[in-house]
PDB file of C-alpha atoms and ligand atoms in Angstrom:
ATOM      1  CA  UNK A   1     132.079  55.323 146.677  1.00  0.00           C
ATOM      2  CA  UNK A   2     130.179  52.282 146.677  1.00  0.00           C
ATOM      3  CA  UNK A   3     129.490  49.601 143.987  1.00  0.00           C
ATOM      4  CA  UNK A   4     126.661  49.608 141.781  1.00  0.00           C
ATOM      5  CA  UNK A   5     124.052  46.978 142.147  1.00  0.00           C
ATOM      6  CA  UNK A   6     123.916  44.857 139.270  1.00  0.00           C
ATOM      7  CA  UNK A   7     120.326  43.287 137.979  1.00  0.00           C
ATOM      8  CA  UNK A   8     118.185  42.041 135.253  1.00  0.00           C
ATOM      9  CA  UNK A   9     114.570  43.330 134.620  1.00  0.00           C
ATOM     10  CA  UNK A  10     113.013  41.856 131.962  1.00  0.00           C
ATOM     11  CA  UNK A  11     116.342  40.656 130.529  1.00  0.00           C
ATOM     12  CA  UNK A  12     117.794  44.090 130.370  1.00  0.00           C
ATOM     13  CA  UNK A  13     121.071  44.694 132.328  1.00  0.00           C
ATOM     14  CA  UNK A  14     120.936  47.355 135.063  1.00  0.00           C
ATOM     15  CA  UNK A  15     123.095  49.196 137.157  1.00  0.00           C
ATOM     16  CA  UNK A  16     122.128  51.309 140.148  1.00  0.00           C
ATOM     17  CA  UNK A  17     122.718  52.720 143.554  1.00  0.00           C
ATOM     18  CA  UNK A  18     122.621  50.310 146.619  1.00  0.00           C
ATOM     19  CA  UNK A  19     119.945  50.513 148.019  1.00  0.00           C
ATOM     20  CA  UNK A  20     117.239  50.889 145.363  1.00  0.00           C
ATOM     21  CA  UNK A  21     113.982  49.518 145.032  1.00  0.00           C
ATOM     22  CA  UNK A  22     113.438  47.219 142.298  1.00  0.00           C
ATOM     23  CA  UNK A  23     110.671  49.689 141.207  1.00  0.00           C
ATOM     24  CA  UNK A  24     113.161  52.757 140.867  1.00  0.00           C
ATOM     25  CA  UNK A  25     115.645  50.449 139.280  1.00  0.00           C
ATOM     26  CA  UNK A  26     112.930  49.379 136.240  1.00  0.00           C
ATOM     27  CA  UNK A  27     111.842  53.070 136.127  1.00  0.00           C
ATOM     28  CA  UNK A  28     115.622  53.892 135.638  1.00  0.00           C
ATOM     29  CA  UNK A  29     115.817  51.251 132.786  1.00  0.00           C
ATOM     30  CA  UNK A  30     113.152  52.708 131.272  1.00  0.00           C
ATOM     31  CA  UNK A  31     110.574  49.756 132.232  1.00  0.00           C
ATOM     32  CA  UNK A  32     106.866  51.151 132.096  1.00  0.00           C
ATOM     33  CA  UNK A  33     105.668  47.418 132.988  1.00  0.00           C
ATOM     34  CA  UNK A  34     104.837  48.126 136.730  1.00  0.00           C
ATOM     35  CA  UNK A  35     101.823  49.828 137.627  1.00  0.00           C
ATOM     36  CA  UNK A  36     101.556  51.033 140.744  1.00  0.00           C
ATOM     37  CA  UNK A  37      98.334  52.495 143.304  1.00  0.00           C
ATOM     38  CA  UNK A  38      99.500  53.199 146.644  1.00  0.00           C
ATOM     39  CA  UNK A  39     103.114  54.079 146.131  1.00  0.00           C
ATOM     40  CA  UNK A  40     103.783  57.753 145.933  1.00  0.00           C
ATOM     41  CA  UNK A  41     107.185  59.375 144.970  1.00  0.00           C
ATOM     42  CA  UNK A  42     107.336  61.457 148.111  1.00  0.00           C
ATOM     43  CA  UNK A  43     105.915  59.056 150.042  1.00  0.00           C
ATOM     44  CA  UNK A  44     107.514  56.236 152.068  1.00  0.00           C
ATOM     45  CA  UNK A  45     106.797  52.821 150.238  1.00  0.00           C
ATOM     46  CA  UNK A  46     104.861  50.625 151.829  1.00  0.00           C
ATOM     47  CA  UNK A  47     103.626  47.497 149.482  1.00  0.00           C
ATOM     48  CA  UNK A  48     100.005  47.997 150.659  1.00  0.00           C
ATOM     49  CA  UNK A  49      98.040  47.482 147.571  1.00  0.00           C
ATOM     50  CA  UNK A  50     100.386  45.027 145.882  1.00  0.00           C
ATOM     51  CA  UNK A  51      99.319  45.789 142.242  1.00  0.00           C
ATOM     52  CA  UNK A  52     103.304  46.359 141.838  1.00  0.00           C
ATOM     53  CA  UNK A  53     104.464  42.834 142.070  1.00  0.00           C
ATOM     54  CA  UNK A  54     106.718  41.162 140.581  1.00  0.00           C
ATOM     55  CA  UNK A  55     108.279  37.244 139.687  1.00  0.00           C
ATOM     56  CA  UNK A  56     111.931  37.338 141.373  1.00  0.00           C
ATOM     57  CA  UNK A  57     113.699  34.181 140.454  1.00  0.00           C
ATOM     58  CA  UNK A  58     114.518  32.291 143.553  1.00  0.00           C
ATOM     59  CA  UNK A  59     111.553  33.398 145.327  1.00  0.00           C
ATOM     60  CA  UNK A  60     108.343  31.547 146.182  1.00  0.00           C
ATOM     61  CA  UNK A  61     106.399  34.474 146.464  1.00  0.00           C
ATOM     62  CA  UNK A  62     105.612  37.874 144.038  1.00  0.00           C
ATOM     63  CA  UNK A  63     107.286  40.775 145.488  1.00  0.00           C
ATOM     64  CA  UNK A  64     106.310  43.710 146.104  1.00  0.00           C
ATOM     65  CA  UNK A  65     108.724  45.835 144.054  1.00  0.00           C
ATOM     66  CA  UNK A  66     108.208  49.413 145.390  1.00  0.00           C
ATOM     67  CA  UNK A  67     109.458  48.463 149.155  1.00  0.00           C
ATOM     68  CA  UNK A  68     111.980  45.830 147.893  1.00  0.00           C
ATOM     69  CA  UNK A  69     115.540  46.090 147.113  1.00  0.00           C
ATOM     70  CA  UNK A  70     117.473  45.457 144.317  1.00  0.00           C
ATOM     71  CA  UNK A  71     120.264  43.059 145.054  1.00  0.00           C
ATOM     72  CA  UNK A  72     123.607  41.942 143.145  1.00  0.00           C
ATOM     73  CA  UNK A  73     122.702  39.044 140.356  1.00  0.00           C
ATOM     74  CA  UNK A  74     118.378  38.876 140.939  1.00  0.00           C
ATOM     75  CA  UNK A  75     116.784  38.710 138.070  1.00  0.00           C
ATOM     76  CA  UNK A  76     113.106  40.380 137.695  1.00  0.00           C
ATOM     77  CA  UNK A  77     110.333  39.798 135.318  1.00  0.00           C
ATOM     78  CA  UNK A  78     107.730  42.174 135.715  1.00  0.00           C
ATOM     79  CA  UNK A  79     104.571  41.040 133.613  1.00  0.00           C
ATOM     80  CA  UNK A  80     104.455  36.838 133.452  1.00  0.00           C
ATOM     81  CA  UNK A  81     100.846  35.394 133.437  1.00  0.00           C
ATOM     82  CA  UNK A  82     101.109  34.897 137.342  1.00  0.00           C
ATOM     83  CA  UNK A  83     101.924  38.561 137.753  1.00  0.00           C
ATOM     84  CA  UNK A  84      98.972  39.539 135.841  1.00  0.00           C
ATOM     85  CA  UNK A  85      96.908  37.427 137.388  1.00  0.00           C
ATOM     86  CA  UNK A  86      97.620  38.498 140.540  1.00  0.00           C
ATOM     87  CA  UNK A  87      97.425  42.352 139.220  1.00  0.00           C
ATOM     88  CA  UNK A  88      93.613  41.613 137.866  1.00  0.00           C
ATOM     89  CA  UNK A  89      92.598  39.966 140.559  1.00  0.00           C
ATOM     90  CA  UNK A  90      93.374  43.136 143.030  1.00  0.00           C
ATOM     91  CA  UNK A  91      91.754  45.352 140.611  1.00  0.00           C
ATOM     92  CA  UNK A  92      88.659  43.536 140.552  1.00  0.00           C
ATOM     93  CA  UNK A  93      87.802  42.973 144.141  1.00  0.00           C
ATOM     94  CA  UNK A  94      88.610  46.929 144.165  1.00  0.00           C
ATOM     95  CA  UNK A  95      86.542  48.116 141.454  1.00  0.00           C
ATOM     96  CA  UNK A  96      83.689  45.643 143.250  1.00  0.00           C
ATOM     97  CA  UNK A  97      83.681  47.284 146.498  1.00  0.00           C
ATOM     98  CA  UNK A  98      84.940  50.917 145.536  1.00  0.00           C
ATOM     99  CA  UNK A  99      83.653  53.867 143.658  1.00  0.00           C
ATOM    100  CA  UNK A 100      86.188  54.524 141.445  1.00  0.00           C
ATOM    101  CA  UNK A 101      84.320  56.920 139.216  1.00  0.00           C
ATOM    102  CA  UNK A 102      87.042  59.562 140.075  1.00  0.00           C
ATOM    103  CA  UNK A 103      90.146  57.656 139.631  1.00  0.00           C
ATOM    104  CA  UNK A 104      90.787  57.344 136.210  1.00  0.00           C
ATOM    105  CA  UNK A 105      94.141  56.180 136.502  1.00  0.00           C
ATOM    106  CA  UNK A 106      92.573  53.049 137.857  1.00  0.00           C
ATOM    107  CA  UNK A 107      90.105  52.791 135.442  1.00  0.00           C
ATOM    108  CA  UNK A 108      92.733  52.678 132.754  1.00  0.00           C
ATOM    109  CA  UNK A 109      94.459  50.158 134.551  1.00  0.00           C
ATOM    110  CA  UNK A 110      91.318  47.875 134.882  1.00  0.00           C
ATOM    111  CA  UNK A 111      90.943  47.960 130.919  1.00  0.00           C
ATOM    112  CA  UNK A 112      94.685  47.368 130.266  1.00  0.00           C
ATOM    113  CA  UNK A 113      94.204  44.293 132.827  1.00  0.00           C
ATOM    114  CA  UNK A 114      90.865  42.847 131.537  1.00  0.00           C
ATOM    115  CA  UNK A 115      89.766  42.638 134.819  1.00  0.00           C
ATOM    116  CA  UNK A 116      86.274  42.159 135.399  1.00  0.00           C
ATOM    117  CA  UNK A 117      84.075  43.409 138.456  1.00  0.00           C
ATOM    118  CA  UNK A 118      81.366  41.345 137.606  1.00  0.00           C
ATOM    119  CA  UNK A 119      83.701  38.262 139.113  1.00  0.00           C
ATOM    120  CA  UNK A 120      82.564  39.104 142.811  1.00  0.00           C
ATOM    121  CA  UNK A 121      78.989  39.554 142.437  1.00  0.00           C
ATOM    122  CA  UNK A 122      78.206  39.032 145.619  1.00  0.00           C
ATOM    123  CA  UNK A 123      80.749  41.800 146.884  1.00  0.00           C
ATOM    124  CA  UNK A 124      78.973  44.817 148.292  1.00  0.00           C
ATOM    125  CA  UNK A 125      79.692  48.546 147.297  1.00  0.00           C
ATOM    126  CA  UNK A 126      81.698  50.294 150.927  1.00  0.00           C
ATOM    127  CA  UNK A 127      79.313  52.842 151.481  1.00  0.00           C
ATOM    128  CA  UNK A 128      80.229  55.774 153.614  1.00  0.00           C
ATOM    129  CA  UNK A 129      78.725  58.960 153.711  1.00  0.00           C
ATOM    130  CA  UNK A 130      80.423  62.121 152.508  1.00  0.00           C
ATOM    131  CA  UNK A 131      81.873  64.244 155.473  1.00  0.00           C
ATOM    132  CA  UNK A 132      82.091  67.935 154.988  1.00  0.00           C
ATOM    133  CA  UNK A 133      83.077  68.976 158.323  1.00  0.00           C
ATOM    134  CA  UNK A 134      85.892  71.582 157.266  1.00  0.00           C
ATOM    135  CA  UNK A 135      86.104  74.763 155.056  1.00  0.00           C
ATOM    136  CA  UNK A 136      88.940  73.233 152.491  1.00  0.00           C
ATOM    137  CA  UNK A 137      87.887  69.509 151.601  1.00  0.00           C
ATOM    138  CA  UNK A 138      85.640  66.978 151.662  1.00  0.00           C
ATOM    139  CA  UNK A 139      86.015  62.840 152.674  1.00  0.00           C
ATOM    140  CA  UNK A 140      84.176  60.627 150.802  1.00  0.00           C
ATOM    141  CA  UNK A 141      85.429  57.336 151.850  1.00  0.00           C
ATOM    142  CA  UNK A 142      83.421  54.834 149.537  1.00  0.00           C
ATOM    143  CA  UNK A 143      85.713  56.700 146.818  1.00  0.00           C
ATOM    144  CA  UNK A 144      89.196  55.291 149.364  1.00  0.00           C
ATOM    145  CA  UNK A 145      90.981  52.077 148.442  1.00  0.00           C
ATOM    146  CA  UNK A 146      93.280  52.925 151.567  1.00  0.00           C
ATOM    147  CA  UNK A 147      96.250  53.152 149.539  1.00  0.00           C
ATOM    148  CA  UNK A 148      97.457  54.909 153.185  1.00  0.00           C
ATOM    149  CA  UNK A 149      99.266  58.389 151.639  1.00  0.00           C
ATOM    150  CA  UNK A 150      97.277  60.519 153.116  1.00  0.00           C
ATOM    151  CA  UNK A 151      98.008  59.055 156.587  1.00  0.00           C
ATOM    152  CA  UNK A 152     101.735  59.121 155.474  1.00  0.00           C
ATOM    153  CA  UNK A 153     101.619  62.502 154.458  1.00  0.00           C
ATOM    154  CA  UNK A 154      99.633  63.628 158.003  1.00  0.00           C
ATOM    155  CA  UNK A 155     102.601  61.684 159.660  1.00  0.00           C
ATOM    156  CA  UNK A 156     105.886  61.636 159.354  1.00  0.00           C
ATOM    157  CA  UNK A 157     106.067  61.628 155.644  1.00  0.00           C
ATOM    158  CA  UNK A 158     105.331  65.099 155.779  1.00  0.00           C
ATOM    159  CA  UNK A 159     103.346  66.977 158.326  1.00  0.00           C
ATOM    160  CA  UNK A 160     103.731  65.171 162.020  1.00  0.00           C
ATOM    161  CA  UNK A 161     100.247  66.405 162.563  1.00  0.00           C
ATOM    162  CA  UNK A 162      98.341  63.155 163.080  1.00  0.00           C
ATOM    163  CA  UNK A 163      94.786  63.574 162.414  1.00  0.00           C
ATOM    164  CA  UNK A 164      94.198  60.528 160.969  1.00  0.00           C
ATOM    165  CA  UNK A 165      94.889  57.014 160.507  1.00  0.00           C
ATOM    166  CA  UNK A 166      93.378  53.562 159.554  1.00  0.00           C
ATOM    167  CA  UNK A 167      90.382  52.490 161.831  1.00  0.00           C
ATOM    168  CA  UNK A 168      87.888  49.210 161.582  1.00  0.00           C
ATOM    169  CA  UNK A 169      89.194  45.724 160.172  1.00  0.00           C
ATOM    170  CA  UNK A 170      89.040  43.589 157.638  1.00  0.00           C
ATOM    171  CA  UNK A 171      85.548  44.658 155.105  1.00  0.00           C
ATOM    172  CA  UNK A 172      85.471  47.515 157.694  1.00  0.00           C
ATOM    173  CA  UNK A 173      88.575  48.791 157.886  1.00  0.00           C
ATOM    174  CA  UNK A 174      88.590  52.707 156.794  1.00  0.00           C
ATOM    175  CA  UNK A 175      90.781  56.095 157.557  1.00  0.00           C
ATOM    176  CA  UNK A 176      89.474  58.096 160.238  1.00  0.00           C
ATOM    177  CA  UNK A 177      90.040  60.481 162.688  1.00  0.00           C
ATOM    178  CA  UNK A 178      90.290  59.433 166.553  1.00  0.00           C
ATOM    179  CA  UNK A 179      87.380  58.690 168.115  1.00  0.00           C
ATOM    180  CA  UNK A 180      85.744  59.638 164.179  1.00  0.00           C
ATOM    181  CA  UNK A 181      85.974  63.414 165.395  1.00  0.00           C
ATOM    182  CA  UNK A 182      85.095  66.107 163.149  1.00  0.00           C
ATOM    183  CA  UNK A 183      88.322  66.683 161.432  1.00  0.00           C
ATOM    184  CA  UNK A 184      88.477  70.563 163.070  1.00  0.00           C
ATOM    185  CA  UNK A 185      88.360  68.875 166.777  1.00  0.00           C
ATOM    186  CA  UNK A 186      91.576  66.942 165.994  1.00  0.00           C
ATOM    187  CA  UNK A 187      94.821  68.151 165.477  1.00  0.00           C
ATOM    188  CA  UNK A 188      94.279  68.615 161.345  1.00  0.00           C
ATOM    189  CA  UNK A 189      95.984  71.998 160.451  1.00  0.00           C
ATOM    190  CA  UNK A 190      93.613  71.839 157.229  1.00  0.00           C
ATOM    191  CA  UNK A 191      97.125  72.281 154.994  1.00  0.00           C
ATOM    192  CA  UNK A 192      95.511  69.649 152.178  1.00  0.00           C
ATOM    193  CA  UNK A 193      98.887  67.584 151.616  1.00  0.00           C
ATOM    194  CA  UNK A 194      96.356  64.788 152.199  1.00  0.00           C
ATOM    195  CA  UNK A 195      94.210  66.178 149.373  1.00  0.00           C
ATOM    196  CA  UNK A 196      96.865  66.388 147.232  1.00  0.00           C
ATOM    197  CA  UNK A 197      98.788  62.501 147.107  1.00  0.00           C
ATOM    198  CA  UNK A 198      94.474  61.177 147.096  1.00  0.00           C
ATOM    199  CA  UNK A 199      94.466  59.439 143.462  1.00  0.00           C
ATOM    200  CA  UNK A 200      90.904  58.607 143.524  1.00  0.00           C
ATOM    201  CA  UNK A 201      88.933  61.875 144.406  1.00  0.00           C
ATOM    202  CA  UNK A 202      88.268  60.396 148.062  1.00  0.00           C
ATOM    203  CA  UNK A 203      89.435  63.698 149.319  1.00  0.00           C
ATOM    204  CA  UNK A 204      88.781  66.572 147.148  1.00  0.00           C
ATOM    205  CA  UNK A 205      89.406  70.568 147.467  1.00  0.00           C
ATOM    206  CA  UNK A 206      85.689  71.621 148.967  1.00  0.00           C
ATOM    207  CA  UNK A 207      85.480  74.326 146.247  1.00  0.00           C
ATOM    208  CA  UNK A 208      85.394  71.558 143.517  1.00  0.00           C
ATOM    209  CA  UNK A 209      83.345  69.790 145.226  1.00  0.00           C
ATOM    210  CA  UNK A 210      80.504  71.836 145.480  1.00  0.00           C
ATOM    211  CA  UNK A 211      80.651  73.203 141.657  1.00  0.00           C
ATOM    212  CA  UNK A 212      80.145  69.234 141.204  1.00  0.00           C
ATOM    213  CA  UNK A 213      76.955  69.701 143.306  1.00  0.00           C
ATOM    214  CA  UNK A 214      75.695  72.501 140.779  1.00  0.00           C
ATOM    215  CA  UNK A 215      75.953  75.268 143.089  1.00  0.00           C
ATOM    216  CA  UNK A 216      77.186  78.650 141.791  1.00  0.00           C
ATOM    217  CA  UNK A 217      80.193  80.760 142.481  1.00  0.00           C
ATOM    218  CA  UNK A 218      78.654  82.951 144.747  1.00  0.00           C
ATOM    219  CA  UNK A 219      76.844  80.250 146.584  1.00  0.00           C
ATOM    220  CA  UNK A 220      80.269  78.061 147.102  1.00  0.00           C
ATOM    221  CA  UNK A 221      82.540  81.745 148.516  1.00  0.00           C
ATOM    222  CA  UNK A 222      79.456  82.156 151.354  1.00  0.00           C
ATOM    223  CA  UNK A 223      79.331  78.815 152.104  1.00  0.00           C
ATOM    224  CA  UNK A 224      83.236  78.222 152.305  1.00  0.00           C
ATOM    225  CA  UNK A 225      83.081  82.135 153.767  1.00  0.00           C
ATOM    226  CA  UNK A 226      81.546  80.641 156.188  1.00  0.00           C
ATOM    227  CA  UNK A 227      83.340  78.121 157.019  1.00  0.00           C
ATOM    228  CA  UNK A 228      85.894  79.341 157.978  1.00  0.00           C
ATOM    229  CA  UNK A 229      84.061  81.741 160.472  1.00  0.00           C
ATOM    230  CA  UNK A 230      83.301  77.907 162.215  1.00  0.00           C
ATOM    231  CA  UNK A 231      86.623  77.066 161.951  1.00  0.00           C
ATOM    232  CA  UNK A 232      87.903  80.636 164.012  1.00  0.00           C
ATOM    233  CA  UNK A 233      85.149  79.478 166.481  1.00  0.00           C
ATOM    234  CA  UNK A 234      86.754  76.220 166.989  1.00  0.00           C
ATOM    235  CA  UNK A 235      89.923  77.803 167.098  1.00  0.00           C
ATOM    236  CA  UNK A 236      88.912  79.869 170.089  1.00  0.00           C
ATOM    237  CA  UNK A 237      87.418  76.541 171.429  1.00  0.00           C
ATOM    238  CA  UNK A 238      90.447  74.953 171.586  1.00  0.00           C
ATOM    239  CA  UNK A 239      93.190  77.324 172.534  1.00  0.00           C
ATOM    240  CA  UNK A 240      90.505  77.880 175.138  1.00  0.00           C
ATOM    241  CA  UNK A 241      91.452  74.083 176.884  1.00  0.00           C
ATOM    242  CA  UNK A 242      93.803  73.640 179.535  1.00  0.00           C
ATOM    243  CA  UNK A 243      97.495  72.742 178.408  1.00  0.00           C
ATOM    244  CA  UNK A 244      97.838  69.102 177.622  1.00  0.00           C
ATOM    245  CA  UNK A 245     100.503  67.456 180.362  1.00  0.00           C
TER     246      UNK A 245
HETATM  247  S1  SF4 B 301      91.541  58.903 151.284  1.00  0.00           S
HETATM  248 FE1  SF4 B 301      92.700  58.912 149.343  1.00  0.00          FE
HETATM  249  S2  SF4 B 301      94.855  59.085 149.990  1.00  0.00           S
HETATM  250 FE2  SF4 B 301      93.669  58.452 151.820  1.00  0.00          FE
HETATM  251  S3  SF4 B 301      93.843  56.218 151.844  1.00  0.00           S
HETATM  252 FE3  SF4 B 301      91.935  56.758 150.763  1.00  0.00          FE
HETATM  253  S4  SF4 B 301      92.498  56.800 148.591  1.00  0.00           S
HETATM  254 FE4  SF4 B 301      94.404  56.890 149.767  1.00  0.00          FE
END
C-alpha cells in the first residue's frame, strides 16, 4: 500500500491517494471554492478553460487544479484576489462572445464573480448557425465555449468514434466535423454521449429543440419520423462504398 499524500487547501489538512488532482483532493475535504466549466467527472481533465485555478505556494503561476497533482507538503489556496481575478476575467470575455442563455450554471457563476460583460465592448457575439443535419440533436455552436467534452467523449473518453474535433484558430476556432460534413456522412453513430456532458445547451436532444421552436407533438414525431428515414438512406449510402484500405 502506498502513502497518503499529505496537503493543505485553504489551511485544512488533507490526506489522499497518490496521484490525485488537487481538485478531487478539495472536493474530498469538503472545499466547494473551485468552480469548474470544462472538467467533467467522466471525462479526462484537461485545464482548458482555466476557471479552476488556483495560488500554489512556490509557484509563479495559477494552476490549473483539475489536471494537477497533489504533492507531499504544497499548500493550496483556492479563492485569493488574484484567483478571482483571473476567474472573472475568463467569465467575462466568455459571456462577451458566447450565448450563454442556456447555461445557467455559468450564469450563476458570472453573478457569484461580479464579472461584467460590458468590459469588452468591442468583443463580437460568435455567431454560427444552428445545424440540424441528424434525427437526434441539434449544434448550435454560438451556444459552445469549447470546453472540449464532447470531443472527449466521441474519442477515447468514451466512444472511439471520431466525428468531431476542434477546427479554426484563435476568434475562429470551433468543433466540427472533418471537412464540416453533415454529421450523418462522418463516422457519428448518433449515440448522444456528446449531448449529454454539453453544459451550455450547444448540443441539445432534437425533440427539445423543436418544442422550443413552438411546434407541436405531432409535428416534432413526423419530422424526427422522418429523419430517420434520411438517416436509413445514408446508411445504405455508405455501406454502399468500397472497403476503406
Ligand atoms: S458543443 Fe458543448 S460539449 Fe462540445 S465543446 Fe461546445 S460546449 Fe463543450
Amino acid at each position: 500500500m502506498t502513502d497518503p499524500v499529505n496537503l493543505t487547501i485553504d489551511g485544512i489538512t488533507v490526506s489522499v491517494e497518490p496521484g490525485t488532482t488537487i481538485l478531487k483532493a478539495a472536493r474530498q475535504a469538503g472545499i466547494d471554492t473551485i468552480p469548474t466549466l470544462c472538467y467533467h467527472d467522466y471525462c479526462t481533465p484537461n485545464g482548458l478553460c482555466r476557471v479552476c485555478v488556483v495560488e500554489v505556494e512556490g509557484s509563479r503561476t495559477l494552476i490549473p487544479s483539475c489536471c494537477t497533482k497533489a504533492t507531499e507538503g504544497m499548500k493550496v489556496t483556492t479563492r485569493t484576489p488574484r484567483v478571482e481575478r483571473a476567474r472573472r476575467t475568463l467569465l467575462e470575455m466568455l459571456a462577451s462572445t458566447v450565448d450563454l442563455s442556456d447555461a445557467p450554471d455559468v450564469q450563476e457563476m458570472i453573478g457569484e464573480y461580479s464579472a461584467s460583460p460590458q468590459r469588452f465592448p468591442e468583443a463580437a457575439p460568435r455567431s454560427y448557425p444552428v445545424l440540424d443535419d441528424n434525427p437526434m440533436y441539434i449544434r448550435d455552436y454560438a451556444k459552445c465555449i469549447l470546453c472540449w467534452r464532447c470531443v472527449q467523449v466521441c474519442a477515447e473518453d468514451a466512444q472511439f468514434t471520431y466525428a468531431i474535433n476542434f477546427s479554426g484558430r484563435g476568434f475562429d476556432t470551433r468543433i466540427d466535423t472533418f471537412y464540416s460534413l453533415p454529421i450523418l456522412s462522418t463516422t457519428c453513430v448518433v449515440c448522444g454521449q456528446c449531448v449529454g456532458v454539453c453544459p451550455t445547451g450547444a448540443l441539445k436532444p432534437k425533440r427539445e429543440w423543436l418544442l422550443e421552436q413552438g411546434q407541436s407533438m405531432d409535428e416534432i414525431i413526423a419530422a424526427t419520423v422522418d429523419d430517420r428515414k434520411l438517416r436509413k438512406r445514408s446508411d445504405r449510402k455508405r455501406s454502399a462504398l468500397p472497403p476503406q484500405s
